[in-house]
Amino acid sequence: MRFAKLIALSEPKISASRVTLPKSNVAALVFSRLISTNCTSQHTGEDAEIEYQDFQKWCNGGGLFHKSACIDPSARIEVGALVHSESAVGANVYVGSGSVVGPAVTIGQSTRTGYNVVLSNCTIGDFCVIHHGVCIGQDGFGFFIDEQGLMVKKPQCLKARIGNYVEIGANTCIDRGSWRDTVIGDHTKIDNLVQIGHNVEIGKNCMLCGQVGVAGSVTIGDYVILGGRVSIKDHVCVASKVRLAANSCVTKNISEAGDYGGFPAIAIHEWRKQVVSARQTSREFWQNKKKKPV
């Protein structure tokens, strides 16, 4: 209650009255208008009402869309979904409940999104499947320290472009670009919980398994397979037809097709030799230690 009083006093233009609820010792403050904070909009009530009036209920599904959006009549926008201004939604598209299609986003025909998908600053190709909780087109993770020693955010102004027949697993995040667009090639399949940083380019027919992390500005060729929890360092190039074993970490360019594994990732047969050698060395060490008298 003391905190509520402080809020009221900090805003001199707010008039408040103390009310005691019947059959209760709980007191409440009744404000004559909304408290303004850093998180609230600066628009007036009239502006908000006009902006809300720009959204209409879509006939097929019951979701809301902005009057400037271009939506094919066969598209279905479920209840709770929202399509913002100047977006384009193609034929037979399905937008699940709780999903948000941001301003100027384009979705190709027959693409389906699950629940709570957020699309911003991106274009989505035809016949894609985007599962629940996916976020595409948000700012990438880029910062630098200025002359005053402060952490400053780098501009993230470009887009993410998703090709045709792409499938993206639940809760995967794909950042938009800063100096080039983030690109996912046609027919690429991405598992759940994958992070793809800004400026990444992934070729066609690739497969990324769960919990893969691709740092910014990585270039990946066609027909690349990344096992679970593979990580790739920023600004690294991976050639086409490369396969990486689970838990591998790529720290430098891979220029030849083949199988790789380990940390740092090396040719798979070399990595297996290292694993066998390490086991043999460990076994011999413990056997010799047991033979020594105490």
CSV table of C-alpha atoms in Angstrom, one decimal:
chain,number,residue,atom,x,y,z
A,1,MET,CA,0.0,0.0,0.0
A,2,ARG,CA,2.9,2.3,0.8
A,3,PHE,CA,4.3,1.7,-2.7
A,4,ALA,CA,0.9,2.6,-4.3
A,5,LYS,CA,0.9,5.9,-2.4
A,6,LEU,CA,4.4,6.8,-3.7
A,7,ILE,CA,3.3,6.2,-7.2
A,8,ALA,CA,0.3,8.5,-6.8
A,9,LEU,CA,2.5,11.2,-5.3
A,10,SER,CA,5.1,11.0,-8.0
A,11,GLU,CA,2.6,12.0,-10.6
A,12,PRO,CA,1.1,15.3,-9.5
A,13,LYS,CA,-1.6,15.4,-12.2
A,14,ILE,CA,-3.1,12.2,-11.0
A,15,SER,CA,-6.1,12.5,-8.6
A,16,ALA,CA,-6.6,9.6,-6.4
A,17,SER,CA,-9.0,8.6,-3.6
A,18,ARG,CA,-8.8,6.0,-0.9
A,19,VAL,CA,-11.5,3.4,-0.9
A,20,THR,CA,-12.1,0.7,1.7
A,21,LEU,CA,-13.8,-2.3,0.2
A,22,PRO,CA,-16.8,-3.6,2.0
A,23,LYS,CA,-16.4,-6.5,4.4
A,24,SER,CA,-12.6,-6.2,4.1
A,25,ASN,CA,-9.7,-4.3,5.6
A,26,VAL,CA,-8.1,-4.0,2.2
A,27,ALA,CA,-7.7,-0.4,0.9
A,28,ALA,CA,-7.4,0.6,-2.7
A,29,LEU,CA,-6.4,3.7,-4.6
A,30,VAL,CA,-8.7,4.7,-7.4
A,31,PHE,CA,-7.0,6.8,-10.0
A,32,SER,CA,-8.8,9.2,-12.3
A,33,ARG,CA,-6.6,8.2,-15.3
A,34,LEU,CA,-3.9,5.7,-16.2
A,35,ILE,CA,-0.5,6.1,-14.7
A,36,SER,CA,2.1,6.9,-17.3
A,37,THR,CA,5.3,4.9,-17.2
A,38,ASN,CA,8.3,4.3,-19.5
A,39,CYS,CA,6.6,1.2,-20.8
A,40,THR,CA,3.2,2.8,-21.7
A,41,SER,CA,2.4,4.4,-25.0
A,42,GLN,CA,2.5,8.2,-25.4
A,43,HIS,CA,-0.5,8.2,-27.7
A,44,THR,CA,-3.7,9.8,-26.5
A,45,GLY,CA,-6.8,7.8,-26.1
A,46,GLU,CA,-8.2,9.2,-29.3
A,47,ASP,CA,-5.1,8.2,-31.3
A,48,ALA,CA,-5.2,4.7,-29.8
A,49,GLU,CA,-8.9,4.4,-30.7
A,50,ILE,CA,-8.2,5.5,-34.3
A,51,GLU,CA,-5.3,3.1,-34.6
A,52,TYR,CA,-7.5,0.2,-33.3
A,53,GLN,CA,-10.1,1.1,-35.8
A,54,ASP,CA,-7.6,0.4,-38.6
A,55,PHE,CA,-7.8,-3.3,-37.6
A,56,GLN,CA,-10.6,-5.5,-38.7
A,57,LYS,CA,-11.8,-9.0,-38.1
A,58,TRP,CA,-10.8,-11.5,-40.8
A,59,CYS,CA,-13.8,-13.5,-42.1
A,60,ASN,CA,-11.9,-16.8,-42.3
A,61,GLY,CA,-10.8,-17.7,-38.7
A,62,GLY,CA,-11.6,-14.6,-36.7
A,63,GLY,CA,-8.1,-13.0,-36.4
A,64,LEU,CA,-7.4,-9.3,-36.8
A,65,PHE,CA,-5.7,-7.7,-39.8
A,66,HIS,CA,-4.8,-4.1,-40.7
A,67,LYS,CA,-6.8,-2.5,-43.4
A,68,SER,CA,-3.6,-1.9,-45.5
A,69,ALA,CA,-2.6,-5.6,-45.4
A,70,CYS,CA,-3.0,-7.7,-48.6
A,71,ILE,CA,-4.5,-11.1,-47.7
A,72,ASP,CA,-5.7,-13.7,-50.1
A,73,PRO,CA,-9.3,-14.7,-49.4
A,74,SER,CA,-8.3,-18.4,-49.0
A,75,ALA,CA,-5.9,-17.6,-46.1
A,76,ARG,CA,-7.0,-18.5,-42.6
A,77,ILE,CA,-6.1,-16.3,-39.7
A,78,GLU,CA,-7.1,-17.8,-36.4
A,79,VAL,CA,-8.6,-16.1,-33.4
A,80,GLY,CA,-5.9,-14.2,-31.5
A,81,ALA,CA,-3.6,-13.8,-34.5
A,82,LEU,CA,-2.7,-10.4,-35.8
A,83,VAL,CA,-1.6,-9.2,-39.2
A,84,HIS,CA,0.0,-5.8,-39.2
A,85,SER,CA,0.0,-3.0,-41.9
A,86,GLU,CA,1.3,-3.5,-45.4
A,87,SER,CA,1.8,-7.3,-44.9
A,88,ALA,CA,1.1,-9.7,-47.7
A,89,VAL,CA,-0.4,-13.1,-47.0
A,90,GLY,CA,-0.6,-15.6,-49.9
A,91,ALA,CA,-3.2,-18.2,-50.9
A,92,ASN,CA,-4.0,-21.1,-48.5
A,93,VAL,CA,-1.8,-19.7,-45.7
A,94,TYR,CA,-2.7,-20.7,-42.2
A,95,VAL,CA,-1.7,-18.3,-39.3
A,96,GLY,CA,-2.2,-20.0,-35.9
A,97,SER,CA,-3.7,-18.4,-32.8
A,98,GLY,CA,-1.4,-15.9,-30.9
A,99,SER,CA,0.8,-15.4,-33.9
A,100,VAL,CA,1.9,-11.9,-35.0
A,101,VAL,CA,2.7,-11.0,-38.6
A,102,GLY,CA,4.6,-7.8,-38.4
A,103,PRO,CA,4.5,-4.7,-40.7
A,104,ALA,CA,5.5,-5.3,-44.3
A,105,VAL,CA,6.1,-9.1,-43.8
A,106,THR,CA,5.4,-11.4,-46.8
A,107,ILE,CA,4.2,-14.9,-46.5
A,108,GLY,CA,4.1,-17.2,-49.6
A,109,GLN,CA,1.3,-19.5,-50.5
A,110,SER,CA,0.4,-22.6,-48.5
A,111,THR,CA,2.7,-21.7,-45.7
A,112,ARG,CA,1.5,-22.7,-42.2
A,113,THR,CA,2.4,-21.2,-38.8
A,114,GLY,CA,1.8,-22.7,-35.4
A,115,TYR,CA,0.7,-20.9,-32.3
A,116,ASN,CA,2.6,-17.8,-30.9
A,117,VAL,CA,4.8,-17.4,-34.0
A,118,VAL,CA,6.3,-13.9,-34.4
A,119,LEU,CA,7.3,-12.8,-37.9
A,120,SER,CA,9.0,-9.4,-38.3
A,121,ASN,CA,11.3,-7.9,-40.9
A,122,CYS,CA,11.2,-11.0,-43.0
A,123,THR,CA,9.9,-12.7,-46.1
A,124,ILE,CA,8.6,-16.3,-45.9
A,125,GLY,CA,8.5,-18.5,-49.0
A,126,ASP,CA,5.9,-20.9,-50.3
A,127,PHE,CA,4.9,-24.2,-48.7
A,128,CYS,CA,6.8,-23.6,-45.5
A,129,VAL,CA,6.0,-25.0,-42.0
A,130,ILE,CA,6.8,-22.8,-39.0
A,131,HIS,CA,6.1,-24.5,-35.7
A,132,HIS,CA,5.0,-23.1,-32.4
A,133,GLY,CA,6.9,-20.2,-30.8
A,134,VAL,CA,9.3,-19.5,-33.7
A,135,CYS,CA,10.7,-16.0,-33.9
A,136,ILE,CA,12.0,-14.7,-37.2
A,137,GLY,CA,13.4,-11.2,-38.0
A,138,GLN,CA,14.2,-9.8,-34.6
A,139,ASP,CA,17.5,-7.9,-34.0
A,140,GLY,CA,20.7,-9.8,-34.0
A,141,PHE,CA,23.1,-9.8,-31.1
A,142,GLY,CA,25.6,-7.2,-32.0
A,143,PHE,CA,27.3,-4.6,-29.8
A,144,PHE,CA,30.5,-2.6,-29.5
A,145,ILE,CA,32.2,-0.5,-26.9
A,146,ASP,CA,32.4,3.2,-27.7
A,147,GLU,CA,35.0,5.8,-26.8
A,148,GLN,CA,33.3,6.4,-23.4
A,149,GLY,CA,33.5,2.7,-22.6
A,150,LEU,CA,29.8,2.1,-23.0
A,151,MET,CA,28.2,-0.9,-24.6
A,152,VAL,CA,26.4,0.4,-27.8
A,153,LYS,CA,24.1,-1.6,-30.0
A,154,LYS,CA,25.0,-2.1,-33.7
A,155,PRO,CA,22.3,-1.2,-36.2
A,156,GLN,CA,20.2,-4.1,-37.3
A,157,CYS,CA,18.3,-2.8,-40.3
A,158,LEU,CA,18.1,-5.6,-42.9
A,159,LYS,CA,15.8,-8.7,-43.2
A,160,ALA,CA,15.6,-12.4,-42.9
A,161,ARG,CA,14.6,-14.3,-46.0
A,162,ILE,CA,13.2,-17.8,-45.8
A,163,GLY,CA,13.1,-19.9,-49.0
A,164,ASN,CA,10.4,-22.3,-50.2
A,165,TYR,CA,9.6,-25.6,-48.6
A,166,VAL,CA,11.5,-24.7,-45.4
A,167,GLU,CA,10.4,-26.3,-42.1
A,168,ILE,CA,11.4,-24.6,-38.8
A,169,GLY,CA,11.0,-26.3,-35.5
A,170,ALA,CA,9.4,-25.0,-32.3
A,171,ASN,CA,11.1,-22.1,-30.5
A,172,THR,CA,13.8,-21.6,-33.0
A,173,CYS,CA,15.1,-18.0,-33.5
A,174,ILE,CA,16.4,-16.5,-36.7
A,175,ASP,CA,17.8,-13.0,-36.5
A,176,ARG,CA,17.6,-10.4,-39.2
A,177,GLY,CA,20.8,-9.1,-40.9
A,178,SER,CA,22.9,-6.1,-40.2
A,179,TRP,CA,25.2,-5.9,-43.2
A,180,ARG,CA,23.5,-8.6,-45.4
A,181,ASP,CA,20.2,-10.4,-45.2
A,182,THR,CA,19.9,-13.6,-43.2
A,183,VAL,CA,19.0,-16.3,-45.7
A,184,ILE,CA,17.6,-19.8,-45.3
A,185,GLY,CA,17.7,-21.8,-48.6
A,186,ASP,CA,14.9,-23.8,-50.2
A,187,HIS,CA,14.0,-27.2,-48.7
A,188,THR,CA,16.2,-26.7,-45.6
A,189,LYS,CA,14.8,-28.3,-42.4
A,190,ILE,CA,15.5,-26.9,-39.0
A,191,ASP,CA,14.8,-28.7,-35.7
A,192,ASN,CA,13.5,-27.2,-32.4
A,193,LEU,CA,15.5,-24.8,-30.3
A,194,VAL,CA,18.0,-23.7,-33.0
A,195,GLN,CA,19.6,-20.2,-32.9
A,196,ILE,CA,20.7,-18.7,-36.2
A,197,GLY,CA,22.5,-15.4,-35.8
A,198,HIS,CA,22.4,-12.3,-38.0
A,199,ASN,CA,23.9,-12.3,-41.5
A,200,VAL,CA,23.9,-16.1,-41.7
A,201,GLU,CA,23.5,-17.7,-45.1
A,202,ILE,CA,22.4,-21.3,-45.2
A,203,GLY,CA,22.1,-23.1,-48.6
A,204,LYS,CA,19.5,-25.5,-50.0
A,205,ASN,CA,18.5,-28.9,-48.6
A,206,CYS,CA,20.4,-28.5,-45.3
A,207,MET,CA,19.4,-30.2,-42.0
A,208,LEU,CA,20.0,-28.6,-38.6
A,209,CYS,CA,19.2,-30.8,-35.6
A,210,GLY,CA,18.1,-29.6,-32.2
A,211,GLN,CA,20.0,-27.0,-30.2
A,212,VAL,CA,22.4,-26.1,-33.0
A,213,GLY,CA,23.9,-22.6,-32.6
A,214,VAL,CA,25.1,-20.7,-35.7
A,215,ALA,CA,26.9,-17.4,-34.8
A,216,GLY,CA,26.7,-14.3,-36.9
A,217,SER,CA,27.9,-14.0,-40.5
A,218,VAL,CA,28.4,-17.7,-41.1
A,219,THR,CA,28.1,-19.1,-44.6
A,220,ILE,CA,26.9,-22.6,-45.0
A,221,GLY,CA,26.7,-24.4,-48.4
A,222,ASP,CA,24.1,-26.9,-49.7
A,223,TYR,CA,23.3,-30.3,-48.3
A,224,VAL,CA,25.0,-29.6,-45.0
A,225,ILE,CA,23.9,-31.7,-42.0
A,226,LEU,CA,24.5,-30.4,-38.5
A,227,GLY,CA,24.0,-32.9,-35.6
A,228,GLY,CA,22.5,-32.0,-32.3
A,229,ARG,CA,24.1,-29.1,-30.4
A,230,VAL,CA,26.7,-28.3,-33.1
A,231,SER,CA,28.1,-24.8,-32.7
A,232,ILE,CA,29.7,-22.7,-35.4
A,233,LYS,CA,31.9,-19.7,-34.7
A,234,ASP,CA,31.1,-16.4,-36.3
A,235,HIS,CA,32.4,-15.5,-39.8
A,236,VAL,CA,33.2,-19.2,-40.6
A,237,CYS,CA,32.4,-20.8,-44.0
A,238,VAL,CA,31.3,-24.4,-44.3
A,239,ALA,CA,31.4,-26.0,-47.7
A,240,SER,CA,28.6,-28.0,-49.3
A,241,LYS,CA,27.9,-31.6,-48.4
A,242,VAL,CA,29.6,-31.4,-45.0
A,243,ARG,CA,28.3,-33.5,-42.1
A,244,LEU,CA,29.1,-32.6,-38.5
A,245,ALA,CA,28.8,-35.0,-35.6
A,246,ALA,CA,26.7,-34.0,-32.6
A,247,ASN,CA,28.4,-31.6,-30.1
A,248,SER,CA,31.0,-30.6,-32.6
A,249,CYS,CA,32.3,-27.0,-32.6
A,250,VAL,CA,33.5,-25.4,-35.9
A,251,THR,CA,36.2,-22.8,-35.2
A,252,LYS,CA,37.6,-22.3,-38.7
A,253,ASN,CA,36.6,-22.7,-42.3
A,254,ILE,CA,35.8,-26.2,-43.7
A,255,SER,CA,36.5,-26.1,-47.4
A,256,GLU,CA,36.1,-29.8,-48.4
A,257,ALA,CA,33.0,-32.0,-48.3
A,258,GLY,CA,33.1,-34.8,-45.8
A,259,ASP,CA,32.4,-35.9,-42.2
A,260,TYR,CA,33.8,-33.9,-39.3
A,261,GLY,CA,33.5,-34.0,-35.5
A,262,GLY,CA,35.1,-32.9,-32.2
A,263,PHE,CA,36.1,-29.7,-30.6
A,264,PRO,CA,37.6,-28.1,-32.6
A,265,ALA,CA,36.0,-30.0,-35.5
A,266,ILE,CA,38.4,-32.1,-37.6
A,267,ALA,CA,38.0,-34.9,-40.1
A,268,ILE,CA,35.9,-37.6,-38.5
A,269,HIS,CA,38.5,-40.4,-38.8
A,270,GLU,CA,41.1,-38.2,-37.1
A,271,TRP,CA,38.6,-37.4,-34.4
A,272,ARG,CA,37.9,-41.0,-33.8
A,273,LYS,CA,41.6,-41.8,-33.5
A,274,GLN,CA,41.9,-39.1,-30.9
A,275,VAL,CA,39.0,-40.5,-28.9
A,276,VAL,CA,40.5,-44.1,-29.0
A,277,SER,CA,43.9,-42.8,-28.1
A,278,ALA,CA,42.6,-40.8,-25.1
A,279,ARG,CA,40.7,-43.8,-23.8
A,280,GLN,CA,43.7,-46.1,-24.1
A,281,THR,CA,45.9,-43.5,-22.3
A,282,SER,CA,43.4,-43.1,-19.5
A,283,ARG,CA,43.0,-46.9,-19.1
A,284,GLU,CA,46.8,-47.4,-19.0
A,285,PHE,CA,47.2,-44.6,-16.4
A,286,TRP,CA,44.7,-46.2,-14.0
A,287,GLN,CA,46.0,-49.7,-14.5
A,288,ASN,CA,49.6,-48.5,-13.6
A,289,LYS,CA,48.3,-46.6,-10.7
A,290,LYS,CA,46.6,-49.6,-9.2
A,291,LYS,CA,49.8,-51.7,-9.6
A,292,LYS,CA,51.8,-49.3,-7.5
A,293,PRO,CA,52.1,-50.2,-3.8
A,294,VAL,CA,50.5,-47.9,-1.4
